Structures are given as C-alpha cells and as structure tokens.
Amino acid sequence: MVETKITAEPGKSTIIATGVFDAPRQIVWEACTEPELVSQWWGPKSFKTTVEKMDARPGGLWRIVQRDAEGNDYAFRGVFHEVTQPEQLIYTFEYEAMPGHVLLETDTFDDLEDRTRMTTPLAFQTVEDRDAMLQSGMKEEMVEIMDLLAELVESRALQKRAAPAR
C-alpha cells in the first residue's frame, strides 16, 4: 500500500492527491499511459475497467468504461493537453453521465531514484463541482486506486530488479 494524501481545502475548487511509490518513475509513467496497465488499477477493484482509448499525446483522446457487478456502465473521457514523458500529464476528465462538468487533471511524476512521487491536482470548474465529487465518495475511491496502482508498479519494479541483466 502507498501512503496517499488527499487535500481538499474548504472554499477552493481543487483536490490534490499525492502518493509515493516504491518504483522508478518510468514504471509509474507506463502504468498511467499504457491501456493494458491502466485497466488493471483505474477505478474500484469491484469494477471491470476497459480502456477504449488512450492516446497519450497532446490532442489525443482517452475514454475508460467501468462496469459494476450489476452490469451498469460508467464512462469517463478527456483530452490530453500536455504530455512530457516521463514527467507530466495534463488532461481533462469528464464523467459522461454528467456532461459539462469537466475538470483539469495534472499528474506530475517526481523521480526519487528508485521511488516516484506522483502529485495530482484536480482543478474543478467550481467549488460546488468539487464538493459534489467529494460527497460521491471520490476521496475513498482515490485511496483505493492509488493502492491498486502501487501494487501494480511495485510488482513490475520487483520483476525488473529480479530479471537477469543482458
């Protein structure tokens, strides 16, 4: 598990999530940009996640669909605005069931040698949008997905360290 810090100051339209992973930055970057890896950690563990699009380049689109045990689909989409490998991703995020409530997400990956700090400010259009997202259980879900991301990247880092040098 990763220690996740989520900050949401009253009256501000942002949420900031931070986690430090026991994995090199390149591995964390790949987990956040490669569809087959994203589908393994993005969203609640009880949902099946399908990455329909993940074009991690400026102007590229992304779309992710989650399905719960009852067969309900929850779709999210956005556009990548800046992609600076392996340092930063800036993209929009929109829940398709609530069109027009778009937020801007910035993922920054700080290299701490064999560890990576990922800082993710989420900028909502209004304080009300931010508060509604928090009331929906987003904070708990963010902790869960950061834990899932940690499991994935730390497992991949262990595999890489254990692989014989060529």
mmCIF file with all atom_site columns, N, CA, C and O in Angstrom, residues 6-27:
data_model
loop_
_atom_site.group_PDB
_atom_site.id
_atom_site.type_symbol
_atom_site.label_atom_id
_atom_site.label_alt_id
_atom_site.label_comp_id
_atom_site.label_asym_id
_atom_site.label_entity_id
_atom_site.label_seq_id
_atom_site.pdbx_PDB_ins_code
_atom_site.Cartn_x
_atom_site.Cartn_y
_atom_site.Cartn_z
_atom_site.occupancy
_atom_site.B_iso_or_equiv
_atom_site.pdbx_formal_charge
_atom_site.auth_seq_id
_atom_site.auth_comp_id
_atom_site.auth_asym_id
_atom_site.auth_atom_id
_atom_site.pdbx_PDB_model_num
ATOM 1  N N  . ILE A 1 6  ? -4.661  13.179 0.508   1.00 0.00 ? 6  ILE A N  1
ATOM 2  C CA . ILE A 1 6  ? -5.637  13.892 -0.308  1.00 0.00 ? 6  ILE A CA 1
ATOM 3  C C  . ILE A 1 6  ? -6.031  15.155 0.432   1.00 0.00 ? 6  ILE A C  1
ATOM 4  O O  . ILE A 1 6  ? -6.480  15.107 1.576   1.00 0.00 ? 6  ILE A O  1
ATOM 5  N N  . THR A 1 7  ? -5.835  16.284 -0.233  1.00 0.00 ? 7  THR A N  1
ATOM 6  C CA . THR A 1 7  ? -6.103  17.580 0.362   1.00 0.00 ? 7  THR A CA 1
ATOM 7  C C  . THR A 1 7  ? -7.224  18.264 -0.397  1.00 0.00 ? 7  THR A C  1
ATOM 8  O O  . THR A 1 7  ? -7.176  18.357 -1.625  1.00 0.00 ? 7  THR A O  1
ATOM 9  N N  . ALA A 1 8  ? -8.209  18.737 0.336   1.00 0.00 ? 8  ALA A N  1
ATOM 10 C CA . ALA A 1 8  ? -9.320  19.493 -0.245  1.00 0.00 ? 8  ALA A CA 1
ATOM 11 C C  . ALA A 1 8  ? -9.654  20.623 0.722   1.00 0.00 ? 8  ALA A C  1
ATOM 12 O O  . ALA A 1 8  ? -10.382 20.437 1.686   1.00 0.00 ? 8  ALA A O  1
ATOM 13 N N  . GLU A 1 9  ? -9.075  21.785 0.472   1.00 0.00 ? 9  GLU A N  1
ATOM 14 C CA . GLU A 1 9  ? -9.284  22.918 1.368   1.00 0.00 ? 9  GLU A CA 1
ATOM 15 C C  . GLU A 1 9  ? -10.675 23.498 1.164   1.00 0.00 ? 9  GLU A C  1
ATOM 16 O O  . GLU A 1 9  ? -11.118 23.670 0.025   1.00 0.00 ? 9  GLU A O  1
ATOM 17 N N  . PRO A 1 10 ? -11.372 23.806 2.264   1.00 0.00 ? 10 PRO A N  1
ATOM 18 C CA . PRO A 1 10 ? -12.709 24.394 2.150   1.00 0.00 ? 10 PRO A CA 1
ATOM 19 C C  . PRO A 1 10 ? -12.684 25.666 1.298   1.00 0.00 ? 10 PRO A C  1
ATOM 20 O O  . PRO A 1 10 ? -11.759 26.470 1.402   1.00 0.00 ? 10 PRO A O  1
ATOM 21 N N  . GLY A 1 11 ? -13.685 25.802 0.432   1.00 0.00 ? 11 GLY A N  1
ATOM 22 C CA . GLY A 1 11 ? -13.814 27.002 -0.383  1.00 0.00 ? 11 GLY A CA 1
ATOM 23 C C  . GLY A 1 11 ? -12.952 27.048 -1.625  1.00 0.00 ? 11 GLY A C  1
ATOM 24 O O  . GLY A 1 11 ? -13.037 27.985 -2.404  1.00 0.00 ? 11 GLY A O  1
ATOM 25 N N  . LYS A 1 12 ? -12.106 26.046 -1.819  1.00 0.00 ? 12 LYS A N  1
ATOM 26 C CA . LYS A 1 12 ? -11.255 26.008 -3.021  1.00 0.00 ? 12 LYS A CA 1
ATOM 27 C C  . LYS A 1 12 ? -11.810 24.975 -3.988  1.00 0.00 ? 12 LYS A C  1
ATOM 28 O O  . LYS A 1 12 ? -12.417 23.992 -3.586  1.00 0.00 ? 12 LYS A O  1
ATOM 29 N N  . SER A 1 13 ? -11.564 25.181 -5.270  1.00 0.00 ? 13 SER A N  1
ATOM 30 C CA . SER A 1 13 ? -12.124 24.291 -6.292  1.00 0.00 ? 13 SER A CA 1
ATOM 31 C C  . SER A 1 13 ? -11.139 23.204 -6.720  1.00 0.00 ? 13 SER A C  1
ATOM 32 O O  . SER A 1 13 ? -11.228 22.678 -7.822  1.00 0.00 ? 13 SER A O  1
ATOM 33 N N  . THR A 1 14 ? -10.197 22.862 -5.843  1.00 0.00 ? 14 THR A N  1
ATOM 34 C CA . THR A 1 14 ? -9.208  21.844 -6.185  1.00 0.00 ? 14 THR A CA 1
ATOM 35 C C  . THR A 1 14 ? -9.155  20.740 -5.129  1.00 0.00 ? 14 THR A C  1
ATOM 36 O O  . THR A 1 14 ? -9.523  20.932 -3.986  1.00 0.00 ? 14 THR A O  1
ATOM 37 N N  . ILE A 1 15 ? -8.672  19.600 -5.597  1.00 0.00 ? 15 ILE A N  1
ATOM 38 C CA . ILE A 1 15 ? -8.310  18.478 -4.737  1.00 0.00 ? 15 ILE A CA 1
ATOM 39 C C  . ILE A 1 15 ? -6.893  18.117 -5.152  1.00 0.00 ? 15 ILE A C  1
ATOM 40 O O  . ILE A 1 15 ? -6.584  18.086 -6.345  1.00 0.00 ? 15 ILE A O  1
ATOM 41 N N  . ILE A 1 16 ? -6.040  17.843 -4.186  1.00 0.00 ? 16 ILE A N  1
ATOM 42 C CA . ILE A 1 16 ? -4.671  17.429 -4.510  1.00 0.00 ? 16 ILE A CA 1
ATOM 43 C C  . ILE A 1 16 ? -4.423  16.064 -3.885  1.00 0.00 ? 16 ILE A C  1
ATOM 44 O O  . ILE A 1 16 ? -4.581  15.888 -2.676  1.00 0.00 ? 16 ILE A O  1
ATOM 45 N N  . ALA A 1 17 ? -4.055  15.098 -4.727  1.00 0.00 ? 17 ALA A N  1
ATOM 46 C CA . ALA A 1 17 ? -3.709  13.754 -4.262  1.00 0.00 ? 17 ALA A CA 1
ATOM 47 C C  . ALA A 1 17 ? -2.219  13.540 -4.469  1.00 0.00 ? 17 ALA A C  1
ATOM 48 O O  . ALA A 1 17 ? -1.680  13.887 -5.523  1.00 0.00 ? 17 ALA A O  1
ATOM 49 N N  . THR A 1 18 ? -1.571  12.972 -3.457  1.00 0.00 ? 18 THR A N  1
ATOM 50 C CA . THR A 1 18 ? -0.136  12.701 -3.537  1.00 0.00 ? 18 THR A CA 1
ATOM 51 C C  . THR A 1 18 ? 0.137   11.301 -3.013  1.00 0.00 ? 18 THR A C  1
ATOM 52 O O  . THR A 1 18 ? -0.435  10.895 -2.003  1.00 0.00 ? 18 THR A O  1
ATOM 53 N N  . GLY A 1 19 ? 1.007   10.588 -3.720  1.00 0.00 ? 19 GLY A N  1
ATOM 54 C CA . GLY A 1 19 ? 1.436   9.272  -3.266  1.00 0.00 ? 19 GLY A CA 1
ATOM 55 C C  . GLY A 1 19 ? 2.880   9.033  -3.668  1.00 0.00 ? 19 GLY A C  1
ATOM 56 O O  . GLY A 1 19 ? 3.339   9.549  -4.681  1.00 0.00 ? 19 GLY A O  1
ATOM 57 N N  . VAL A 1 20 ? 3.602   8.286  -2.841  1.00 0.00 ? 20 VAL A N  1
ATOM 58 C CA . VAL A 1 20 ? 4.983   7.911  -3.166  1.00 0.00 ? 20 VAL A CA 1
ATOM 59 C C  . VAL A 1 20 ? 5.007   6.406  -3.370  1.00 0.00 ? 20 VAL A C  1
ATOM 60 O O  . VAL A 1 20 ? 4.581   5.642  -2.498  1.00 0.00 ? 20 VAL A O  1
ATOM 61 N N  . PHE A 1 21 ? 5.503   5.991  -4.536  1.00 0.00 ? 21 PHE A N  1
ATOM 62 C CA . PHE A 1 21 ? 5.527   4.584  -4.933  1.00 0.00 ? 21 PHE A CA 1
ATOM 63 C C  . PHE A 1 21 ? 6.946   4.041  -4.893  1.00 0.00 ? 21 PHE A C  1
ATOM 64 O O  . PHE A 1 21 ? 7.892   4.745  -5.255  1.00 0.00 ? 21 PHE A O  1
ATOM 65 N N  . ASP A 1 22 ? 7.070   2.781  -4.472  1.00 0.00 ? 22 ASP A N  1
ATOM 66 C CA . ASP A 1 22 ? 8.373   2.107  -4.465  1.00 0.00 ? 22 ASP A CA 1
ATOM 67 C C  . ASP A 1 22 ? 8.644   1.520  -5.842  1.00 0.00 ? 22 ASP A C  1
ATOM 68 O O  . ASP A 1 22 ? 8.739   0.301  -6.020  1.00 0.00 ? 22 ASP A O  1
ATOM 69 N N  . ALA A 1 23 ? 8.756   2.409  -6.820  1.00 0.00 ? 23 ALA A N  1
ATOM 70 C CA . ALA A 1 23 ? 9.014   2.008  -8.208  1.00 0.00 ? 23 ALA A CA 1
ATOM 71 C C  . ALA A 1 23 ? 9.619   3.199  -8.945  1.00 0.00 ? 23 ALA A C  1
ATOM 72 O O  . ALA A 1 23 ? 9.287   4.353  -8.644  1.00 0.00 ? 23 ALA A O  1
ATOM 73 N N  . PRO A 1 24 ? 10.502  2.933  -9.899  1.00 0.00 ? 24 PRO A N  1
ATOM 74 C CA . PRO A 1 24 ? 11.086  4.015  -10.690 1.00 0.00 ? 24 PRO A CA 1
ATOM 75 C C  . PRO A 1 24 ? 10.021  4.776  -11.490 1.00 0.00 ? 24 PRO A C  1
ATOM 76 O O  . PRO A 1 24 ? 8.972   4.232  -11.849 1.00 0.00 ? 24 PRO A O  1
ATOM 77 N N  . ARG A 1 25 ? 10.326  6.012  -11.791 1.00 0.00 ? 25 ARG A N  1
ATOM 78 C CA . ARG A 1 25 ? 9.389   6.890  -12.486 1.00 0.00 ? 25 ARG A CA 1
ATOM 79 C C  . ARG A 1 25 ? 8.902   6.312  -13.813 1.00 0.00 ? 25 ARG A C  1
ATOM 80 O O  . ARG A 1 25 ? 7.723   6.415  -14.139 1.00 0.00 ? 25 ARG A O  1
ATOM 81 N N  . GLN A 1 26 ? 9.768   5.701  -14.595 1.00 0.00 ? 26 GLN A N  1
ATOM 82 C CA . GLN A 1 26 ? 9.363   5.166  -15.895 1.00 0.00 ? 26 GLN A CA 1
ATOM 83 C C  . GLN A 1 26 ? 8.273   4.099  -15.744 1.00 0.00 ? 26 GLN A C  1
ATOM 84 O O  . GLN A 1 26 ? 7.340   4.039  -16.544 1.00 0.00 ? 26 GLN A O  1
ATOM 85 N N  . ILE A 1 27 ? 8.375   3.289  -14.719 1.00 0.00 ? 27 ILE A N  1
ATOM 86 C CA . ILE A 1 27 ? 7.365   2.242  -14.494 1.00 0.00 ? 27 ILE A CA 1
ATOM 87 C C  . ILE A 1 27 ? 6.023   2.867  -14.115 1.00 0.00 ? 27 ILE A C  1
ATOM 88 O O  . ILE A 1 27 ? 4.969   2.438  -14.595 1.00 0.00 ? 27 ILE A O  1
#
